[in-house]
Coordinates of C-alpha atoms and ligand atoms in Angstrom, one line a residue:
M1 CA -0.3 0.3 -0.1
R2 CA 2.9 2.6 1.0
R3 CA 4.1 2.0 -2.7
W4 CA 1.0 2.7 -4.3
S5 CA 0.3 5.5 -1.9
D6 CA 3.5 7.1 -3.3
L7 CA 2.8 6.9 -7.1
A8 CA -0.6 8.7 -5.7
E9 CA 2.0 11.3 -4.7
R10 CA 4.0 11.2 -7.7
V11 CA 1.5 10.9 -10.5
A12 CA -0.4 14.7 -8.4
A13 CA 2.7 16.1 -8.2
T14 CA 3.4 15.7 -12.8
T15 CA 0.9 17.7 -15.1
R16 CA 0.9 16.2 -18.3
T17 CA -0.9 13.6 -18.7
S18 CA 1.5 11.5 -21.4
E19 CA 3.4 11.2 -18.1
K20 CA 1.1 10.3 -15.4
T21 CA -0.4 8.2 -18.2
A22 CA 3.4 6.6 -18.6
L23 CA 3.9 6.6 -14.9
L24 CA 0.6 4.7 -14.2
A25 CA 1.9 2.2 -16.9
D26 CA 5.0 1.4 -15.2
Y27 CA 3.5 0.8 -11.9
L28 CA 0.7 -1.9 -13.4
R29 CA 3.7 -4.0 -14.8
S30 CA 5.5 -3.9 -11.7
L31 CA 2.2 -6.0 -10.4
T32 CA 1.6 -9.4 -8.8
A33 CA -2.3 -11.0 -9.8
D34 CA -3.3 -10.6 -6.5
E35 CA -2.6 -7.0 -6.7
L36 CA -3.6 -5.6 -9.7
P37 CA -7.5 -5.2 -9.8
I38 CA -7.0 -4.0 -6.8
A39 CA -4.2 -0.9 -7.7
A40 CA -6.4 -0.4 -10.4
V41 CA -9.7 0.3 -8.2
F42 CA -8.5 1.8 -5.5
L43 CA -6.5 4.6 -8.4
T44 CA -9.5 5.5 -9.1
G45 CA -10.5 7.0 -6.3
R46 CA -12.9 4.3 -4.5
P47 CA -12.9 1.0 -2.1
F48 CA -15.3 -1.4 -4.5
P49 CA -15.3 -1.2 -8.2
E50 CA -18.2 1.7 -9.2
A51 CA -20.3 -1.1 -10.8
D52 CA -20.4 -3.3 -7.1
Q53 CA -23.1 -2.2 -4.4
R54 CA -20.8 -1.7 -1.8
S55 CA -19.5 1.0 -0.4
A56 CA -17.1 0.6 2.6
G57 CA -19.5 2.9 4.9
L58 CA -17.1 4.7 7.0
G59 CA -17.6 9.2 6.5
W60 CA -15.1 11.8 7.8
S61 CA -16.1 11.1 10.6
A62 CA -15.1 7.5 11.3
I63 CA -12.1 8.4 9.6
M64 CA -11.5 11.7 11.9
T65 CA -12.2 9.5 15.5
A66 CA -10.1 5.8 13.8
I67 CA -7.3 9.0 13.8
G68 CA -7.5 9.9 16.4
N69 CA -7.9 6.3 18.1
V70 CA -4.3 6.1 16.5
A71 CA -2.7 8.6 18.4
S72 CA -3.3 10.9 20.4
I73 CA -5.3 13.6 18.6
T74 CA -7.9 15.6 19.1
R75 CA -10.7 16.5 16.2
G76 CA -9.2 19.8 16.8
D77 CA -5.9 19.2 15.5
L78 CA -7.2 17.5 13.0
G79 CA -10.3 20.7 11.6
A80 CA -7.2 22.7 11.7
A81 CA -5.2 20.9 9.8
Y82 CA -8.2 20.3 7.1
D83 CA -7.8 23.7 7.2
R84 CA -4.4 24.1 6.0
H85 CA -4.8 21.9 3.6
S86 CA -8.5 21.5 2.2
D87 CA -7.4 18.0 2.4
L88 CA -8.9 14.9 4.9
S89 CA -6.0 12.6 3.5
K90 CA -3.1 15.1 3.4
A91 CA -4.1 16.7 7.5
V92 CA -3.9 13.1 8.3
E93 CA -0.7 12.5 7.7
D94 CA 0.2 15.9 8.9
V95 CA -0.8 15.4 11.8
L96 CA 0.1 12.0 12.2
V97 CA 3.9 13.1 11.4
G98 CA 3.4 15.7 14.4
A99 CA 2.6 12.8 17.1
G100 CA 5.6 11.3 15.4
H101 CA 3.2 7.8 14.5
A102 CA 6.0 5.4 13.2
P103 CA 4.7 2.0 13.3
P104 CA 7.4 -0.7 11.6
P105 CA 8.3 -1.1 8.0
E106 CA 7.7 -4.3 8.1
V107 CA 4.1 -4.6 9.9
S108 CA 2.9 -2.1 6.7
P109 CA 0.1 -3.6 5.3
T110 CA -0.1 -4.8 2.0
L111 CA -3.5 -4.0 -1.1
P112 CA -4.7 -7.0 0.0
E113 CA -5.3 -6.8 3.3
V114 CA -6.3 -2.7 3.2
A115 CA -8.5 -4.5 0.8
A116 CA -9.1 -7.1 3.1
T117 CA -10.2 -4.5 5.5
F118 CA -12.5 -2.2 3.1
A119 CA -14.2 -5.4 3.1
A120 CA -14.5 -6.3 5.9
V121 CA -15.4 -2.5 7.1
E122 CA -18.1 -3.1 5.0
S123 CA -19.8 -6.3 6.0
A124 CA -18.6 -5.3 10.3
S125 CA -22.6 -3.4 11.2
G126 CA -22.5 0.3 13.1
P127 CA -19.9 2.8 12.9
A128 CA -18.2 1.3 16.7
A129 CA -17.6 -2.2 14.7
K130 CA -16.1 -0.4 11.5
A131 CA -13.7 2.4 13.0
R132 CA -12.3 -0.3 15.5
L133 CA -11.0 -1.9 12.2
L134 CA -10.0 1.0 10.6
T135 CA -8.2 1.9 13.5
E136 CA -6.8 -0.9 14.0
L137 CA -5.7 -0.9 9.9
L138 CA -4.0 2.8 10.1
A139 CA -2.0 1.7 13.8
R140 CA 0.7 0.0 11.1
C141 CA 0.5 2.3 8.8
D142 CA 3.4 5.2 8.0
P143 CA 1.8 8.6 7.2
A144 CA 2.3 8.2 4.0
T145 CA 0.7 5.2 3.6
A146 CA -2.8 5.9 6.0
K147 CA -3.1 9.3 3.8
G148 CA -3.6 6.5 0.8
I149 CA -6.2 5.1 2.3
V150 CA -7.6 7.7 3.5
K151 CA -7.5 9.2 -0.5
V152 CA -9.4 6.8 -1.4
L153 CA -11.9 6.0 1.2
G154 CA -12.8 9.8 1.8
R155 CA -13.0 9.7 -2.4
E156 CA -10.6 12.1 -2.1
L157 CA -8.3 11.5 -5.1
R158 CA -7.6 14.6 -6.2
I159 CA -4.4 13.6 -8.3
G160 CA -5.7 14.5 -11.8
L161 CA -6.9 10.1 -12.0
R162 CA -9.8 9.8 -14.1
E163 CA -11.5 6.7 -15.2
G164 CA -10.4 7.9 -19.0
L165 CA -6.8 8.0 -17.4
V166 CA -6.1 4.9 -15.5
E167 CA -7.3 2.5 -18.9
A168 CA -4.8 4.9 -21.2
A169 CA -2.8 4.1 -18.5
I170 CA -4.3 -0.5 -19.4
A171 CA -4.1 0.0 -22.5
K172 CA 0.0 1.3 -22.3
A173 CA 0.6 -0.9 -19.7
F174 CA -0.3 -4.9 -21.3
D175 CA -0.1 -2.5 -25.1
R176 CA -4.2 -3.0 -25.8
P177 CA -6.0 -1.1 -28.5
L178 CA -7.1 1.6 -25.8
D179 CA -10.7 1.6 -27.9
A180 CA -10.5 -2.3 -27.5
V181 CA -9.5 -1.3 -22.7
K182 CA -12.3 1.5 -23.6
W183 CA -15.2 -0.3 -24.8
A184 CA -14.5 -4.2 -22.2
G185 CA -14.2 -1.1 -19.2
M186 CA -18.3 0.3 -20.4
L187 CA -19.5 -3.2 -21.0
T188 CA -17.3 -4.2 -16.9
G189 CA -18.3 -1.2 -14.6
D190 CA -15.1 -2.7 -12.9
V191 CA -11.4 -0.8 -13.9
G192 CA -10.1 -4.0 -11.7
R193 CA -11.1 -6.4 -13.5
L194 CA -10.6 -4.6 -17.2
A195 CA -6.4 -4.4 -16.5
E196 CA -6.7 -7.9 -15.4
L197 CA -9.0 -9.1 -19.2
A198 CA -5.5 -6.2 -20.7
R199 CA -3.5 -8.5 -19.0
D200 CA -4.8 -11.7 -20.3
D201 CA -5.6 -10.6 -23.5
Q202 CA -9.4 -11.7 -23.0
L203 CA -10.5 -8.1 -23.7
D204 CA -12.7 -9.7 -26.5
D205 CA -14.4 -11.8 -23.4
A206 CA -16.0 -8.8 -21.7
E207 CA -19.9 -8.9 -21.2
L208 CA -22.2 -6.5 -20.4
A209 CA -23.3 -7.1 -17.1
L210 CA -27.3 -6.9 -16.3
F211 CA -27.7 -5.9 -12.7
H212 CA -24.3 -3.3 -12.6
P213 CA -25.2 -0.5 -13.3
L214 CA -23.5 1.1 -17.1
K215 CA -22.2 4.9 -16.3
F216 CA -24.9 7.1 -17.7
M217 CA -24.4 9.3 -20.6
L218 CA -24.8 13.4 -19.7
A219 CA -25.2 16.4 -21.3
S220 CA -22.8 19.0 -22.6
P221 CA -23.3 22.4 -22.4
A222 CA -23.9 24.7 -25.4
E223 CA -24.9 28.6 -26.2
D224 CA -27.5 29.1 -27.7
A225 CA -29.9 27.5 -30.7
A226 CA -28.4 28.2 -33.3
E227 CA -24.9 26.3 -31.5
I228 CA -27.0 23.8 -30.8
L229 CA -27.5 23.2 -34.5
R230 CA -24.1 24.1 -35.4
R231 CA -22.5 20.7 -33.6
L232 CA -25.3 17.9 -33.7
G233 CA -27.6 20.1 -36.8
P234 CA -28.5 20.5 -39.6
E235 CA -31.4 17.5 -38.2
V236 CA -31.4 17.2 -34.2
W237 CA -33.8 15.0 -32.5
V238 CA -35.7 17.4 -29.5
E239 CA -36.8 15.2 -26.3
D240 CA -38.7 17.3 -23.8
K241 CA -36.5 17.7 -20.3
Y242 CA -37.8 15.8 -17.5
D243 CA -37.6 17.5 -14.5
G244 CA -37.1 14.3 -11.8
I245 CA -34.4 12.3 -11.2
R246 CA -32.2 10.0 -13.5
A247 CA -32.8 5.9 -13.6
Q248 CA -31.1 2.8 -15.3
L249 CA -33.9 0.1 -15.2
H250 CA -32.1 -3.7 -15.1
K251 CA -34.7 -6.5 -16.4
R252 CA -34.2 -10.1 -16.9
G253 CA -37.5 -12.3 -16.1
T254 CA -39.7 -11.4 -13.6
D255 CA -35.9 -9.5 -12.0
V256 CA -35.6 -6.0 -12.0
R257 CA -33.9 -3.3 -10.4
L258 CA -33.5 0.2 -10.7
Y259 CA -30.1 2.3 -10.5
S260 CA -29.5 6.0 -9.1
R261 CA -27.3 8.3 -11.0
D262 CA -24.4 7.3 -8.7
L263 CA -24.7 4.4 -9.7
N264 CA -26.6 2.3 -6.4
D265 CA -30.1 0.9 -5.9
V266 CA -33.4 2.4 -5.3
S267 CA -35.5 -0.4 -6.1
A268 CA -37.0 0.2 -2.6
Q269 CA -37.6 3.2 -2.5
F270 CA -40.0 3.2 -6.2
P271 CA -41.6 -0.5 -5.8
E272 CA -44.3 0.7 -8.3
V273 CA -42.0 0.7 -11.2
V274 CA -40.5 -2.9 -10.3
D275 CA -43.1 -4.1 -9.7
A276 CA -45.0 -2.8 -12.9
A277 CA -41.6 -3.9 -15.5
R278 CA -42.3 -6.8 -13.4
P279 CA -44.4 -9.3 -16.0
L280 CA -43.1 -8.0 -19.3
G281 CA -41.6 -10.1 -21.6
W282 CA -37.9 -8.6 -22.1
T283 CA -34.5 -8.2 -21.1
G284 CA -32.7 -5.2 -20.5
V285 CA -31.5 -2.2 -20.2
I286 CA -33.2 1.4 -20.3
D287 CA -32.5 4.6 -19.6
G288 CA -35.2 7.4 -18.3
E289 CA -35.8 9.4 -16.0
I290 CA -38.1 8.9 -13.0
L291 CA -40.9 11.4 -12.8
A292 CA -44.1 12.4 -9.7
W293 CA -46.5 12.3 -12.0
K294 CA -50.5 12.0 -10.7
D295 CA -53.7 12.1 -12.6
G296 CA -52.2 12.5 -16.2
L297 CA -50.0 15.5 -15.1
V298 CA -46.6 15.8 -13.8
L299 CA -46.0 17.0 -10.8
P300 CA -42.6 19.6 -9.7
F301 CA -39.1 18.5 -8.1
Q302 CA -40.5 19.6 -5.2
S303 CA -43.5 16.7 -5.1
L304 CA -40.5 14.7 -5.7
Q305 CA -38.1 14.8 -3.1
A306 CA -40.7 13.6 -0.8
R307 CA -40.0 10.1 -2.6
L308 CA -36.2 10.9 -2.1
G309 CA -33.5 9.4 0.6
R310 CA -36.0 6.7 2.0
K311 CA -35.2 3.3 2.7
S312 CA -38.6 2.5 1.3
P313 CA -41.9 5.0 1.2
S314 CA -45.1 4.8 3.3
D315 CA -48.8 4.0 1.8
A316 CA -49.3 8.0 1.9
I317 CA -46.1 8.9 0.2
R318 CA -46.8 6.8 -2.9
A319 CA -50.6 7.7 -2.9
E320 CA -49.8 11.1 -2.5
V321 CA -46.9 11.4 -4.9
P322 CA -46.7 8.8 -7.2
V323 CA -44.0 7.8 -9.6
I324 CA -43.7 7.1 -12.9
F325 CA -40.9 5.6 -15.5
V326 CA -39.7 7.5 -18.3
A327 CA -38.7 6.3 -20.7
F328 CA -35.5 7.6 -23.1
D329 CA -32.7 5.5 -24.5
L330 CA -32.4 1.8 -24.5
L331 CA -28.7 0.0 -23.9
A332 CA -28.9 -3.3 -24.2
L333 CA -31.8 -6.2 -25.1
G334 CA -32.4 -9.9 -24.8
P335 CA -34.6 -11.9 -25.8
G336 CA -37.9 -12.1 -23.7
D337 CA -38.2 -15.8 -23.3
D338 CA -35.4 -16.5 -20.9
P339 CA -36.4 -19.9 -18.3
D340 CA -32.7 -20.3 -17.2
G341 CA -32.1 -16.7 -17.0
E342 CA -28.8 -17.3 -18.9
A343 CA -29.4 -15.5 -22.6
T344 CA -27.1 -13.1 -23.9
V345 CA -27.6 -9.7 -23.3
E346 CA -26.6 -7.9 -26.9
P347 CA -25.0 -4.6 -25.7
L348 CA -26.4 -1.5 -27.4
L349 CA -24.2 1.0 -26.9
R350 CA -22.1 1.4 -30.5
E351 CA -25.2 2.0 -32.0
P352 CA -27.1 4.8 -32.9
L353 CA -29.9 6.6 -31.3
R354 CA -32.2 6.2 -33.8
E355 CA -31.8 2.4 -33.8
R356 CA -31.7 2.2 -30.2
R357 CA -34.7 4.0 -29.9
R358 CA -36.4 1.6 -32.8
R359 CA -35.8 -0.8 -30.9
L360 CA -36.7 1.4 -27.4
D361 CA -40.1 1.9 -28.8
A362 CA -40.6 -2.1 -29.9
I363 CA -40.7 -3.1 -26.4
E364 CA -43.4 -4.3 -24.0
L365 CA -44.4 -0.7 -21.8
P366 CA -47.7 -0.6 -20.2
L367 CA -48.4 3.6 -20.3
A368 CA -49.3 5.4 -17.9
G369 CA -52.8 6.8 -18.6
A370 CA -53.9 3.2 -19.8
G371 CA -52.5 1.6 -16.1
G372 CA -49.0 1.0 -16.2
R373 CA -46.4 3.0 -14.8
F374 CA -44.6 3.9 -18.0
I375 CA -44.0 6.5 -20.7
R376 CA -42.0 7.0 -23.7
S377 CA -39.8 10.9 -23.9
H378 CA -41.8 12.8 -25.8
L379 CA -40.1 13.0 -29.5
G380 CA -39.7 15.6 -32.6
V381 CA -37.2 16.5 -34.9
A382 CA -35.9 20.3 -35.3
I383 CA -33.6 21.1 -38.3
D384 CA -34.0 25.3 -37.9
V385 CA -33.4 27.9 -35.0
D386 CA -37.4 28.8 -35.4
A387 CA -38.3 24.9 -34.6
L388 CA -35.6 24.9 -31.2
E389 CA -37.4 27.1 -29.6
V390 CA -41.3 25.9 -30.4
A391 CA -40.2 22.9 -29.2
F392 CA -38.9 24.3 -26.2
A393 CA -41.7 26.8 -25.3
D394 CA -44.2 22.8 -25.8
S395 CA -42.3 21.1 -24.0
R396 CA -42.0 24.0 -21.5
A397 CA -46.3 23.9 -21.5
R398 CA -45.9 20.4 -21.0
R399 CA -44.4 21.2 -17.3
N400 CA -41.1 20.0 -17.9
E401 CA -38.3 21.5 -17.0
G402 CA -36.5 22.5 -20.8
L403 CA -35.5 20.6 -24.1
M404 CA -32.8 17.9 -24.4
V405 CA -31.4 18.2 -28.0
K406 CA -30.0 15.0 -29.2
D407 CA -27.9 14.0 -32.7
P408 CA -29.6 10.7 -33.8
T409 CA -26.2 8.9 -35.2
S410 CA -24.7 9.6 -32.0
I411 CA -23.7 6.5 -30.2
Y412 CA -24.0 5.9 -25.9
S413 CA -21.2 7.4 -24.2
P414 CA -21.1 5.5 -20.7
G415 CA -20.0 8.8 -17.4
R416 CA -19.7 10.8 -20.4
R417 CA -20.6 14.6 -21.0
G418 CA -20.7 13.2 -24.9
L419 CA -21.0 16.1 -27.5
G420 CA -24.3 13.9 -29.1
W421 CA -27.5 15.6 -26.4
L422 CA -27.5 19.3 -25.5
K423 CA -29.6 20.6 -22.5
M424 CA -31.7 23.9 -23.0
K425 CA -32.6 25.0 -20.4
K426 CA -34.2 28.8 -19.2
A427 CA -32.8 31.7 -17.0
L428 CA -33.5 32.5 -13.9
A429 CA -31.2 29.2 -13.5
T430 CA -29.8 27.7 -10.8
I431 CA -26.9 26.3 -10.0
D432 CA -26.1 22.6 -7.7
C433 CA -23.7 23.3 -4.8
V434 CA -21.6 22.0 -2.4
V435 CA -22.7 22.9 1.1
V436 CA -19.3 23.4 3.2
G437 CA -20.5 24.9 6.5
V438 CA -23.8 25.1 8.7
E439 CA -24.5 28.1 11.8
V440 CA -27.6 27.7 14.0
G441 CA -30.5 30.1 12.8
H442 CA -31.9 33.0 14.3
G443 CA -36.0 32.7 16.0
K444 CA -37.4 30.2 15.1
R445 CA -34.2 28.0 13.5
H446 CA -33.3 28.6 17.0
G447 CA -31.0 25.2 18.0
V448 CA -31.2 23.8 13.9
L449 CA -28.3 24.2 11.8
S450 CA -31.0 26.1 9.0
D451 CA -27.9 28.5 7.7
Y452 CA -26.2 27.1 4.9
T453 CA -22.8 28.3 3.9
F454 CA -21.6 26.7 0.1
A455 CA -19.5 26.5 -2.7
V456 CA -19.2 25.4 -6.1
R457 CA -15.6 24.1 -7.5
D458 CA -12.8 25.6 -9.1
T459 CA -11.6 23.5 -11.7
K460 CA -8.3 24.5 -12.4
T461 CA -7.1 24.4 -8.5
D462 CA -9.4 21.0 -8.4
K463 CA -10.8 23.2 -4.7
L464 CA -14.5 24.3 -3.5
V465 CA -14.5 28.2 -3.4
N466 CA -17.6 29.2 -1.7
I467 CA -20.3 31.2 -3.6
G468 CA -22.4 32.4 -0.5
K469 CA -24.7 31.5 2.4
A470 CA -28.8 31.3 2.1
Y471 CA -30.9 30.3 4.9
S472 CA -32.9 27.3 4.5
G473 CA -35.3 26.9 2.3
L474 CA -36.1 23.2 3.4
T475 CA -38.6 21.9 5.3
D476 CA -39.0 21.6 9.0
A477 CA -38.5 17.6 8.6
E478 CA -36.1 18.5 6.2
I479 CA -34.0 20.6 8.9
A480 CA -34.5 18.4 11.6
E481 CA -33.0 15.8 9.3
M482 CA -30.1 17.5 8.2
T483 CA -28.8 18.9 11.9
K484 CA -28.6 14.9 13.4
W485 CA -26.8 14.8 10.0
F486 CA -24.2 18.0 9.6
E487 CA -23.6 17.3 14.1
A488 CA -21.7 13.8 12.5
H489 CA -19.9 15.5 9.8
T490 CA -18.7 18.3 11.5
I491 CA -14.4 18.7 10.5
A492 CA -14.2 21.9 13.3
T493 CA -16.9 24.5 15.0
Y494 CA -15.1 28.1 14.8
G495 CA -18.0 29.9 17.6
R496 CA -21.1 29.4 15.7
Y497 CA -19.8 28.3 12.3
R498 CA -19.7 24.5 11.9
Q499 CA -17.3 22.8 9.6
V500 CA -18.4 20.5 7.5
E501 CA -18.2 17.6 5.7
P502 CA -18.6 18.5 1.9
T503 CA -21.3 15.7 0.8
V504 CA -24.2 17.4 0.9
V505 CA -25.1 18.4 -2.4
V506 CA -27.9 21.9 -2.8
E507 CA -29.8 23.2 -5.2
I508 CA -29.6 26.9 -5.3
A509 CA -32.0 29.8 -6.7
F510 CA -31.0 33.4 -6.9
D511 CA -32.2 36.5 -8.4
V512 CA -28.3 37.7 -9.6
I513 CA -25.1 36.4 -9.9
V514 CA -22.8 39.5 -9.2
R515 CA -18.8 39.6 -9.4
S516 CA -17.7 39.9 -5.9
K517 CA -14.3 39.7 -3.5
R518 CA -16.2 38.3 -0.8
H519 CA -15.9 34.9 -1.9
G520 CA -13.3 32.4 -3.1
S521 CA -16.1 31.9 -6.1
G522 CA -15.1 35.6 -7.8
F523 CA -18.7 35.9 -7.4
S524 CA -21.7 36.4 -5.0
L525 CA -25.7 35.6 -5.8
R526 CA -28.2 38.2 -5.2
F527 CA -31.1 36.5 -2.7
P528 CA -29.6 33.1 -2.9
R529 CA -32.2 30.1 -1.5
I530 CA -32.6 26.6 -1.3
A531 CA -34.7 25.2 -3.9
A532 CA -33.9 21.5 -3.1
L533 CA -31.6 19.1 -1.0
R534 CA -30.1 16.5 -4.1
P535 CA -29.1 13.2 -2.9
D536 CA -29.1 12.3 -6.7
K537 CA -26.1 14.7 -7.1
S538 CA -22.2 13.1 -5.6
V539 CA -20.0 16.0 -5.2
D540 CA -18.5 15.6 -8.2
E541 CA -21.4 16.8 -10.2
I542 CA -21.8 19.9 -8.6
D543 CA -21.0 23.4 -11.1
T544 CA -18.0 24.5 -11.5
V545 CA -16.9 28.3 -11.4
D546 CA -16.7 28.4 -15.6
T547 CA -20.2 27.6 -15.3
V548 CA -21.1 30.3 -13.1
T549 CA -19.0 32.2 -14.6
A550 CA -20.4 31.9 -18.2
L551 CA -24.4 32.7 -16.6
Y552 CA -23.2 35.6 -15.2
E553 CA -22.0 36.5 -18.7
G554 CA -25.6 35.0 -20.4
L555 CA -27.5 36.9 -17.4
Q556 CA -25.8 40.1 -18.7
H557 CA -26.3 39.8 -22.0
G558 CA -29.8 39.1 -21.3
S559 CA -29.8 36.1 -23.1
E560 CA -33.2 34.0 -23.7
L561 CA -32.4 31.1 -23.6
L562 CA -29.5 29.6 -21.4
V563 CA -27.8 26.3 -22.5
T564 CA -25.1 24.7 -19.0
A565 CA -23.6 22.8 -17.6
G566 CA -26.5 22.0 -14.5
A567 CA -29.0 24.7 -14.1
R568 CA -32.6 23.9 -13.3
T569 CA -35.0 26.6 -14.1
V570 CA -36.8 28.0 -10.7
P571 CA -39.9 30.5 -10.6
P572 CA -38.1 33.7 -9.5
A573 CA -38.5 34.9 -5.6
A574 CA -41.4 36.2 -4.6
G575 CA -42.2 39.6 -4.0
Ligands
AMP1 P1 -28.5 17.9 -15.3 O1 -29.5 17.5 -14.1 O2 -28.8 19.0 -15.6 O3 -26.7 18.2 -15.8 O4 -28.6 17.5 -17.0 C1 -29.1 16.6 -17.8 C2 -29.8 15.6 -16.6 O5 -31.5 15.8 -17.5 C3 -30.1 13.5 -16.8 O6 -29.1 13.6 -16.4 C4 -31.3 13.4 -17.1 O7 -32.0 13.3 -15.5 C5 -32.3 14.7 -17.4 N1 -33.0 14.2 -18.7 C6 -34.0 15.2 -18.5 N2 -35.4 14.7 -19.7 C7 -34.0 13.5 -20.2 C8 -34.2 13.3 -21.9 N3 -34.9 13.2 -22.6 N4 -32.8 12.5 -21.7 C9 -31.7 12.9 -21.6 N5 -31.8 12.6 -19.8 C10 -33.2 13.7 -19.2

């Protein structure tokens, strides 16, 4: 594990992609059979493969407790170190060096030992048992090794490593074509297995595995309708942009699962969709959006929020906020008649959208309105700016957020903001931010943590930079629930202000963006308010300073149609 930590450090210190790839390739080639898959997965910054449903279930709080157990370090020490570095793993290294923590090198854990501990932590029940296992592991680590472990566990691998870079390194290490590596990577969703297949020259054996979610294709920003046509034209497909949450439905026989955008199994949250899919006569994977829908009408995203983050919905909530699945893509298809559940599933990712949609239209999906739980996305064709604007207005009239514009010839690119899909929304917009600090509120909100300070990401430094502060627009029940969470995930306390683990994503509405030196982002928002908690989004998906700059410039020019990386249309503030 120490070698892995050192390698991660060296890659982080290198700015050139070709050098990073070369360092990684040499390292991967040098590993033993059992080290290779583990090292590759850790290099993508996670303890388990992405499509794996396991998570170690260790928050920063547990990591901090374990560090406190290993050496006599207080939370205050760690909080102060975190403030210096804005990086938990560096803070951990720093305090362990300061505490003189130096176990003998021969007890330093190997990669398989670290992986085994992560698996044990995952299956241990309760925070105390988990923290004990982590304490035992960290006690054996010198500060640099501990830093590597915290990077993986804290999901903090800011070494410029993205899956794409690890794939390039795998291709180089074992001298395989990059395209073949990428394709096998998409199908398996497990970079460890991918490394093994590449090493053994078996990339052609990779198969799409049902019930292992594929990464979702995302949409890119564009400037305006004319720009969209230039990029995707001459003929583009226009689909309504539904304001729900993204979901991937996998089905084989009567086994049905739904996965969220962060690849978690959310089947239990939407039992009506799962039950409606069970009897259907096909096997495969569809991509779509879960939408709150009642009496033939779309309900606003805020209604759907009552269904999020709960393990399973009560009958009352199911009746109040019924959901449907809007299908817009077909990613794999197998035969309906598959009694042994072993038939091969054909991946359709590299088929053009036109073909995927044709096949989606041909499968059985009982429609909402006729007693079913599905609709297919509303689809049209546009060849000029006027047609795009009309389609946009029509989609809004159907109570949707805006328009998704797609190139009918495009393939499905999992995990990429491909150029095949663009999104079109109207100002005013919202931005997705992460909460970095909270304070006790005033008046009626006294005693609860209701004032949030939030940040966007600066892609140049990969740091979180503050953009504003808002009093919660959440319900009392949500505030109470979030207060408990923030108390358990406080990094440091400064008077009334608590610096918290930066993982809660909120969607912020505002009236105007202004340039401001007050915040690290260089911008501040007029009348910011919390439009929604976004438990479906991870901190990797928050908006960036670049998006805010584009929004700012768009608003300056008073552009009617804003097409941004992460903006959602909301009504202006009352008054
Ligand atoms: P955003 O969340 O603003 O980045 O916009 C992209 C999201 O729009 C996707 O991840 C989907 O959840 C959602 N979406 C809604 N309707 C569609 C559609 N017809 N096609 C693709 N994505 C859609």
